Coordinates of N, CA and C in Angstrom, one line a residue:
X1 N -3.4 -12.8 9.3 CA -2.6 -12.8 8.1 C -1.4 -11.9 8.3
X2 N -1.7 -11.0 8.7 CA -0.5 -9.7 8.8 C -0.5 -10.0 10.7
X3 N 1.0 -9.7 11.0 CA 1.1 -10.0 12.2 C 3.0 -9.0 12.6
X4 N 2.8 -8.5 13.7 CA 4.6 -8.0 13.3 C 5.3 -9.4 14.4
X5 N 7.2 -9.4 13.7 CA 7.9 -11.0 13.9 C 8.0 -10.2 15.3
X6 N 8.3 -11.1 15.7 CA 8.5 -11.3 17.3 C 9.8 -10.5 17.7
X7 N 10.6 -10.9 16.5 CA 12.0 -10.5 17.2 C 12.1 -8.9 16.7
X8 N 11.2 -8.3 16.0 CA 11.3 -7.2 15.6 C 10.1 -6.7 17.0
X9 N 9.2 -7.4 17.3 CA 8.1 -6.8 18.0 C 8.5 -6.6 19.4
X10 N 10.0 -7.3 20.1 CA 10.7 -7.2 21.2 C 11.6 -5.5 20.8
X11 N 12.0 -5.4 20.0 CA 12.8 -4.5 20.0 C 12.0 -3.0 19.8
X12 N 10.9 -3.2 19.1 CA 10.2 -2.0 18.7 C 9.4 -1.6 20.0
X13 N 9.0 -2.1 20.8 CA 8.5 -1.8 21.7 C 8.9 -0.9 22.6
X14 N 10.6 -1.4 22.9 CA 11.4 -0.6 23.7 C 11.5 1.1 23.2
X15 N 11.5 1.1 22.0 CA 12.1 2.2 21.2 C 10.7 3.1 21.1
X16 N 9.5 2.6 20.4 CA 8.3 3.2 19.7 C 7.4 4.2 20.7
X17 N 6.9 4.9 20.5 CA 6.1 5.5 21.3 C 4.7 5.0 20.6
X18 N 3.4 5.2 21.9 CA 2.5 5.0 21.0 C 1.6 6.4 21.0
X19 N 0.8 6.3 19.9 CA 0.0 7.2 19.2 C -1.4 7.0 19.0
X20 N -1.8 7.6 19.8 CA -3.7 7.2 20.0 C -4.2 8.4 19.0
X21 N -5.1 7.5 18.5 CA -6.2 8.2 17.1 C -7.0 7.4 17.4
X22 N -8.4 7.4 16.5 CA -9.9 6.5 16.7 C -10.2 6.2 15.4
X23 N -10.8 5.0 15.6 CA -10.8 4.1 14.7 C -12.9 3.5 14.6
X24 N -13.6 4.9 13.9 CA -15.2 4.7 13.7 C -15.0 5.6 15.0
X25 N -14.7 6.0 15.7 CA -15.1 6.8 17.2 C -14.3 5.6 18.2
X26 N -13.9 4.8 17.9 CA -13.7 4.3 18.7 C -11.5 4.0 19.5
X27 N -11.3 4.5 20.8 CA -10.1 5.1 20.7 C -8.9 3.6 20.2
X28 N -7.9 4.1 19.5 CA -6.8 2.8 19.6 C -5.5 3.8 19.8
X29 N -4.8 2.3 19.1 CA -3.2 3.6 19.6 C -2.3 2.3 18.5
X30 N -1.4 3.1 18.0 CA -0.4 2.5 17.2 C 0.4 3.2 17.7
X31 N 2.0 2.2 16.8 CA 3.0 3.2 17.0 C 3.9 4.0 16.0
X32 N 4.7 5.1 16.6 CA 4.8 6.3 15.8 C 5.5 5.7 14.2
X33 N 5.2 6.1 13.5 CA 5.6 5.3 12.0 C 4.8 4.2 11.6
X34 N 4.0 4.2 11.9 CA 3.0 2.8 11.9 C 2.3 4.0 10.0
X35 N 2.0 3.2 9.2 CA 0.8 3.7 8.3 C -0.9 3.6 9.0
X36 N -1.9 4.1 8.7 CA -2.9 4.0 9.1 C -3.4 2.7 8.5
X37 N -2.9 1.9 7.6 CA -3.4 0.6 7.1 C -2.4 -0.4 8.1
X38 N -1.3 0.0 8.6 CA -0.8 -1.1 9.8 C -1.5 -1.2 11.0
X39 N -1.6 0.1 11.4 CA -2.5 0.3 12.6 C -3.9 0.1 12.6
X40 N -4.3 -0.1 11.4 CA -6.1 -0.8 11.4 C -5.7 -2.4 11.6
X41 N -4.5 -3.0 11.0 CA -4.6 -4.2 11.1 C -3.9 -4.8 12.4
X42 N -3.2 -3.8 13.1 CA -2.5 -4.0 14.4 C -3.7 -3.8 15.6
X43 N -4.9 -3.4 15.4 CA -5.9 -3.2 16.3 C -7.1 -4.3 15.7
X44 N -6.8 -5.2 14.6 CA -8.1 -6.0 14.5 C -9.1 -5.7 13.7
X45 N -8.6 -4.5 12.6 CA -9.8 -4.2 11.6 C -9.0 -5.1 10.4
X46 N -9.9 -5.8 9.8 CA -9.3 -6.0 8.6 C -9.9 -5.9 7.4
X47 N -11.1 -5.1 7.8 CA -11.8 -4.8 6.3 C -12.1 -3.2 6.3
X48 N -11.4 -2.0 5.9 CA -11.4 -1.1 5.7 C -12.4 -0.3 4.8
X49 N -12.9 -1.4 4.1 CA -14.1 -1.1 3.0 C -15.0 -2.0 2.8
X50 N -16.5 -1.4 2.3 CA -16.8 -2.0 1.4 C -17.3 -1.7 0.0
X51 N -17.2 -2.5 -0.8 CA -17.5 -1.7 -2.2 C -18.5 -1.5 -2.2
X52 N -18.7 -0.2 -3.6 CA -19.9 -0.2 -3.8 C -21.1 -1.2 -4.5
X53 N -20.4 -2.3 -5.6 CA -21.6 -2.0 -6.2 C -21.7 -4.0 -5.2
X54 N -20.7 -4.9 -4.8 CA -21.2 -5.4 -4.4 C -21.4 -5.7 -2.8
X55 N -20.7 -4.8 -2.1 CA -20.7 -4.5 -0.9 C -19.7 -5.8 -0.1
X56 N -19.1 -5.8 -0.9 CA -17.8 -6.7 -0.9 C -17.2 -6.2 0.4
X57 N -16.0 -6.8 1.6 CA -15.4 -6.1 2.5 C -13.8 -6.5 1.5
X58 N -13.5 -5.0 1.4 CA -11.7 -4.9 1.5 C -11.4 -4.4 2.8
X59 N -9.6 -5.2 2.3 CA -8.5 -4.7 3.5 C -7.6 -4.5 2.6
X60 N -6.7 -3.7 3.9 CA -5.4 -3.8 2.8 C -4.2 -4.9 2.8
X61 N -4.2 -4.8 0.9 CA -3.6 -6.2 0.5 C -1.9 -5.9 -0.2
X62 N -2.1 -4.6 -0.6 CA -0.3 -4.7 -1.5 C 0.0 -3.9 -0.3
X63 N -0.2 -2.9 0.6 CA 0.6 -2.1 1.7 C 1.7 -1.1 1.4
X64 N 1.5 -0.9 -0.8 CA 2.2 0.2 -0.9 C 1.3 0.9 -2.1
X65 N 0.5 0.9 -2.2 CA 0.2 2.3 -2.6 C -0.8 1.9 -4.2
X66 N -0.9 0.1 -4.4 CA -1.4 -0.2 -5.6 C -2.6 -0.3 -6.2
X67 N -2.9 -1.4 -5.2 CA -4.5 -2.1 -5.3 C -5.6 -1.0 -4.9
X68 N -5.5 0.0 -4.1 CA -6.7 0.6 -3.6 C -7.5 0.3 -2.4
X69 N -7.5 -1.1 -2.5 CA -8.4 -2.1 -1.1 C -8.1 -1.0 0.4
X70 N -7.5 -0.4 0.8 CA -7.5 0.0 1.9 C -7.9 1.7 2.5
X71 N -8.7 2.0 1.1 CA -9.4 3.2 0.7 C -9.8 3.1 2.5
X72 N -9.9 4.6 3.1 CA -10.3 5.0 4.1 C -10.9 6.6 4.5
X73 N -11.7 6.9 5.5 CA -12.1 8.2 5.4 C -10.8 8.8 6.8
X74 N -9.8 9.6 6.4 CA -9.1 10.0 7.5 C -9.6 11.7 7.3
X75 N -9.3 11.9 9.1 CA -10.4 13.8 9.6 C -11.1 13.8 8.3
X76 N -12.1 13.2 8.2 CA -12.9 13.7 7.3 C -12.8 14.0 5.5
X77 N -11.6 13.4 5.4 CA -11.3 13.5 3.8 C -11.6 12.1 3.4
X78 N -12.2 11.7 2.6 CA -12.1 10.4 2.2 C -11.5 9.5 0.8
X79 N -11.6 8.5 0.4 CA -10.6 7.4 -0.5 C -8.9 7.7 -0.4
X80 N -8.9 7.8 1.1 CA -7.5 8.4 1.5 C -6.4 7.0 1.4
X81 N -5.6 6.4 0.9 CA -5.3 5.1 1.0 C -4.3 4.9 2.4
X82 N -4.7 4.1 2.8 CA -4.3 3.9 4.3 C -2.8 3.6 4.3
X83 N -2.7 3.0 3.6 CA -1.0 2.6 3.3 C 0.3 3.3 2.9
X84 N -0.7 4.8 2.6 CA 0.2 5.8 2.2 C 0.2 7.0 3.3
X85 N -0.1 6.8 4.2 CA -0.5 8.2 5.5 C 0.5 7.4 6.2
X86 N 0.8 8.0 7.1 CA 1.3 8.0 8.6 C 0.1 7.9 9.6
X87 N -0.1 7.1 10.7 CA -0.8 7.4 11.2 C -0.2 9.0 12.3
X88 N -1.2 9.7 13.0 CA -1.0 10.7 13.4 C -1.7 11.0 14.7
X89 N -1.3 11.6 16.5 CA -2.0 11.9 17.2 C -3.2 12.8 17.3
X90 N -4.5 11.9 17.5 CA -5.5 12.4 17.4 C -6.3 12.4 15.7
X91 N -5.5 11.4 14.9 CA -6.5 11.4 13.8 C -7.5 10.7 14.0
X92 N -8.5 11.0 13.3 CA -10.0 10.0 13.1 C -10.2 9.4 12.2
X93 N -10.0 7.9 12.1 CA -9.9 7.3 11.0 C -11.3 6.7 10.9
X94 N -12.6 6.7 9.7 CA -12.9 5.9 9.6 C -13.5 4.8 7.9
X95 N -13.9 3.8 8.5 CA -14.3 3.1 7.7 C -15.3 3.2 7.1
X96 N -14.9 3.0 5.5 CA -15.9 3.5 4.1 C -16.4 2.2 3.6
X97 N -18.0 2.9 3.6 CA -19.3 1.5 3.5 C -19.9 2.4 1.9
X98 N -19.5 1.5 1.2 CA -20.0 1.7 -0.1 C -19.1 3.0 -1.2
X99 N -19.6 3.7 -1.7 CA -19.1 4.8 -2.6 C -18.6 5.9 -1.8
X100 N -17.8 6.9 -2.2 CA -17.6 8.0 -1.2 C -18.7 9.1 -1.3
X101 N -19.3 9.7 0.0 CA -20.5 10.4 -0.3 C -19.5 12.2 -0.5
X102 N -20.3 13.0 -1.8 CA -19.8 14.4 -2.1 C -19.4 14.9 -0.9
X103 N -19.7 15.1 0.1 CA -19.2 15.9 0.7 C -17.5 15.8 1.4
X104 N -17.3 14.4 1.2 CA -16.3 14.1 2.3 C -15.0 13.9 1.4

């Protein structure tokens, strides 16, 4: 569904640097200016959540700041909305399964 155009994805490549963070533990890399809801969907996550009460999977769907669907746990803070962060070197992004637990 979400995909970047070609003719932008020739030119950005030259320019962008990329930016490794982990995604569940696991390493990726986007690039610099990327949101953390581009970069989950630029590496092949597309369900960032799931709800709680029916364990439904969201992604993110408006990409500014509306719907909620792209709720994430970033270093450890969580219902962080992905579409509103930067991604950043060395953040830990991960994916929230059900309610957010107190501590996080």
């Amino acid at each position: 569904m979400f995909r970047r155009l070609p003719e932008i994805e020739t030119a950005l490549n030259a320019a962008a640097e990329a930016v490794a963070f982990t995604i569940d533990g696991r390493p990726a890399k986007a690039r610099a200016g990327d949101s953390v809801a581009a970069a989950l969907l630029a590496n092949g996550v597309t369900a960032c959540r799931n709800t709680p009460v029916s364990g439904a999977a969201r992604g993110p769907y408006c990409m500014m700041g509306i719907c909620f669907d792209c709720l994430v746990t970033i270093d450890g803070t969580g219902n962080r909305q992905g579409c509103q962060v930067r991604v950043s070197p060395g953040m830990a992004v991960e994916t929230q399964n059900g309610k957010r637990e107190v501590e996080r």
